[in-house]
Amino acid sequence: MLVNQIYDTTIEYGKRVGKSIRKKIGQFFTPPSIANYMASLMECNQSTIRILDTGAGTGILTAGLCERFLEHDTITHVHIDLYENDENVLSLLRENMELVRTTLEQNGKIVSYTVFEENFILSHDDFWNDREEKSKGELYDVIISNPPYKKIAKSEPESVVMDSVVHGQPNIYFLFMAMAAKLLKPNGELIFITPRSFTSGLYFRKFREYFLNTVRLTNIHLFHSRLDVFDGDKVLQEAIILRAVKTTQATDSILISASQDMYTGESFVHEVPYGTVVDMSSENLFMLIPSSVEEVELLTIVNSWDYNLIELGYKLKTGPVVDFRALDLIKEESEENTVPLLWANHFENNRITFPVSVSKNPQYIVDTEDSKSVLLPSRNYLLVKRFTSKEERRRVQCSLYFADEFINEKVGVENHLNYITKLKGEITKEEMYGLFVLFNSSYIDIYYRILNGSTQVNATEFNAIPLPSLDDIIRMGKRLLETNSITTETCDTIIEEMFIVQNSKQERNVG
Ligand SMILES: C[S@@+](CC[C@H](N)C(=O)[O-])C[C@H]1O[C@@H](n2cnc3c(N)ncnc32)[C@H](O)[C@@H]1O
């Protein structure tokens, strides 16, 4: 109905204006199936509703909500505010809003709307910064948005207005989310489709702190496929749809659903404890969004572990040798004063093979005064690749580096690798194998993939992964040494024997 009619006009508009122009302003249009799905999440059904559509485009999200109003006899009065600062799309937005208004009026609703040809963020500068107050009547019951996605500089006016949630280079989409949270009435709801990136990463920490302490998430929908969410526009982003309610009251659970893309139905719908998705007492407020029953179970196990690398006295750091900055130091061949320079291509079946007969990278680095600052003492390290390709099955790929297998006192670790080191003293053999059980298991690999959709292993996130106690880690290491196999299957079995069998025994005892 309304949504499909408006989508037809949107497609025409999209063709006329062209993708490259729209991309510059972060303009990607929502297809009907998503607009309808987002509207279906709305729960508000009071007689008078104030709606806000931010970054309204051609108005398709408002149309989705209005179709829902037609199903509710209880809703009699509707006011809609729409913000859109692209002057090219405004006449179509106004035409479409007239269509929405007349359709609702023909169905007995009393409707008003205002299109603000303004920058949504800059228009609310005073309100955001508490220089202006708004009465309850000026705030909103429902805010719906597919905000623009665009990295902006820290010096741009939007970043400056909202600097209290900005850390590093922001993306304008999360500024829209934070502003919307502020503009909701108490118990008002917001429904957004956004990239998934805000759920992890330090850049978004200040935003998460504000957002998660202002609203409580009630629904999250994940798309497995990066493509096909914004069909015509092929946005290469993992997208999520979320609904949240403005309240400070704790809620027990979040309804999580997932589907392959926007065409296929939900393949997973699960009510997940709030604390499984976000631990509100944690420092970074990372969000974990499971998309299968197995992932929910896995999160329950990993989240039950009480420590992390730092708390256990270890730390994942980034390899200090940056090849293009060390051109004078790195060598193709071994020389009198060189030591090994380790790269990802020295990983072989989770051990270090050095040297390799054919290497595209120089395998040595000089051990001189000039290289002092980038070399590490040759100690036991668990090396972890920083980058993996999307096609590779695992995100966390590690290799055991044992110092006693090398004669040199120092070693170079190239910048595409991370290494786990002990902050005081040397990692013992049992600890090395124990940590390996964890980081080579599917448990941590899948945990990390749930935490971070990207292909990079980020040190801050990695250092915060929950781990069991040091005693447990040493027990794991001893078990692995007994088995004489370092496969992922063996690592998984050790974890299952220690934690799943144990948990079910405890549950039986309690029962
Ligand atoms: C991702 S598009 C979504 C459009 C529409 N809501 C939809 O779902 O199809 C985001 C829209 O926000 C607009 N926009 C970008 N920056 C804005 C700003 N600072 N204030 C208001 N609108 C903005 C863009 O012109 C674009 O139309």
PDB file of C-alpha atoms and ligand atoms in Angstrom, residues 25-30 53-58 60-61 83-86 89 118-121 146-149 158 172 176, ligand 1:
ATOM      1  CA  ILE A  25      25.461  12.358   1.748  1.00  0.00           C
ATOM      2  CA  GLY A  26      24.956   8.881   3.183  1.00  0.00           C
ATOM      3  CA  GLN A  27      21.654   8.399   1.363  1.00  0.00           C
ATOM      4  CA  PHE A  28      20.592   4.747   1.031  1.00  0.00           C
ATOM      5  CA  PHE A  29      16.894   4.019   0.789  1.00  0.00           C
ATOM      6  CA  THR A  30      15.083   1.405   2.826  1.00  0.00           C
ATOM      7  CA  ASP A  53      11.577  10.391  11.291  1.00  0.00           C
ATOM      8  CA  THR A  54      15.186  11.593  11.170  1.00  0.00           C
ATOM      9  CA  GLY A  55      16.977  11.605   7.828  1.00  0.00           C
ATOM     10  CA  ALA A  56      13.581  10.953   6.273  1.00  0.00           C
ATOM     11  CA  GLY A  57      14.592  10.615   2.596  1.00  0.00           C
ATOM     12  CA  THR A  58      11.386   9.927   0.671  1.00  0.00           C
ATOM     13  CA  ILE A  60       9.177   5.368   3.496  1.00  0.00           C
ATOM     14  CA  LEU A  61       9.717   4.615   7.196  1.00  0.00           C
ATOM     15  CA  TYR A  83      14.104  16.030   9.251  1.00  0.00           C
ATOM     16  CA  GLU A  84      15.827  15.952   5.876  1.00  0.00           C
ATOM     17  CA  ASN A  85      18.580  18.296   4.743  1.00  0.00           C
ATOM     18  CA  ASP A  86      18.989  17.171   1.127  1.00  0.00           C
ATOM     19  CA  VAL A  89      14.660  14.953  -2.183  1.00  0.00           C
ATOM     20  CA  GLU A 118      17.329  21.215   8.523  1.00  0.00           C
ATOM     21  CA  ASN A 119      20.353  19.389   9.751  1.00  0.00           C
ATOM     22  CA  PHE A 120      18.939  17.119  12.436  1.00  0.00           C
ATOM     23  CA  ILE A 121      22.014  17.274  14.657  1.00  0.00           C
ATOM     24  CA  ASN A 146      17.564   4.788   8.779  1.00  0.00           C
ATOM     25  CA  PRO A 147      20.213   7.407   9.531  1.00  0.00           C
ATOM     26  CA  PRO A 148      22.929   8.477   7.085  1.00  0.00           C
ATOM     27  CA  TYR A 149      26.140   6.413   7.278  1.00  0.00           C
ATOM     28  CA  GLU A 158      27.994  17.634  14.126  1.00  0.00           C
ATOM     29  CA  ILE A 172      27.215  10.322  11.794  1.00  0.00           C
ATOM     30  CA  PHE A 176      21.568  10.286  15.154  1.00  0.00           C
TER      31      PHE A 176
HETATM   32  C1  LIG B   1      20.209   6.307   4.826  1.00  0.00           C
HETATM   33  S1  LIG B   1      19.194   7.586   4.163  1.00  0.00           S
HETATM   34  C2  LIG B   1      17.611   6.995   4.633  1.00  0.00           C
HETATM   35  C3  LIG B   1      16.483   7.670   3.957  1.00  0.00           C
HETATM   36  C4  LIG B   1      15.094   7.176   4.372  1.00  0.00           C
HETATM   37  N1  LIG B   1      14.838   7.393   5.763  1.00  0.00           N
HETATM   38  C5  LIG B   1      14.932   5.712   4.079  1.00  0.00           C
HETATM   39  O1  LIG B   1      14.888   4.949   5.018  1.00  0.00           O
HETATM   40  O2  LIG B   1      14.873   5.340   2.902  1.00  0.00           O
HETATM   41  C6  LIG B   1      19.538   8.934   5.252  1.00  0.00           C
HETATM   42  C7  LIG B   1      18.936  10.266   4.885  1.00  0.00           C
HETATM   43  O3  LIG B   1      19.391  11.248   5.825  1.00  0.00           O
HETATM   44  C8  LIG B   1      19.641  12.473   5.161  1.00  0.00           C
HETATM   45  N2  LIG B   1      20.614  13.238   5.958  1.00  0.00           N
HETATM   46  C9  LIG B   1      21.963  13.140   5.954  1.00  0.00           C
HETATM   47  N3  LIG B   1      22.497  13.942   6.882  1.00  0.00           N
HETATM   48  C10 LIG B   1      21.465  14.572   7.494  1.00  0.00           C
HETATM   49  C11 LIG B   1      21.374  15.525   8.540  1.00  0.00           C
HETATM   50  N4  LIG B   1      22.472  15.966   9.155  1.00  0.00           N
HETATM   51  N5  LIG B   1      20.158  15.961   8.908  1.00  0.00           N
HETATM   52  C12 LIG B   1      19.033  15.509   8.301  1.00  0.00           C
HETATM   53  N6  LIG B   1      19.066  14.591   7.307  1.00  0.00           N
HETATM   54  C13 LIG B   1      20.256  14.123   6.904  1.00  0.00           C
HETATM   55  C14 LIG B   1      20.126  12.056   3.785  1.00  0.00           C
HETATM   56  O4  LIG B   1      19.927  13.077   2.837  1.00  0.00           O
HETATM   57  C15 LIG B   1      19.273  10.819   3.525  1.00  0.00           C
HETATM   58  O5  LIG B   1      18.118  11.144   2.828  1.00  0.00           O
END
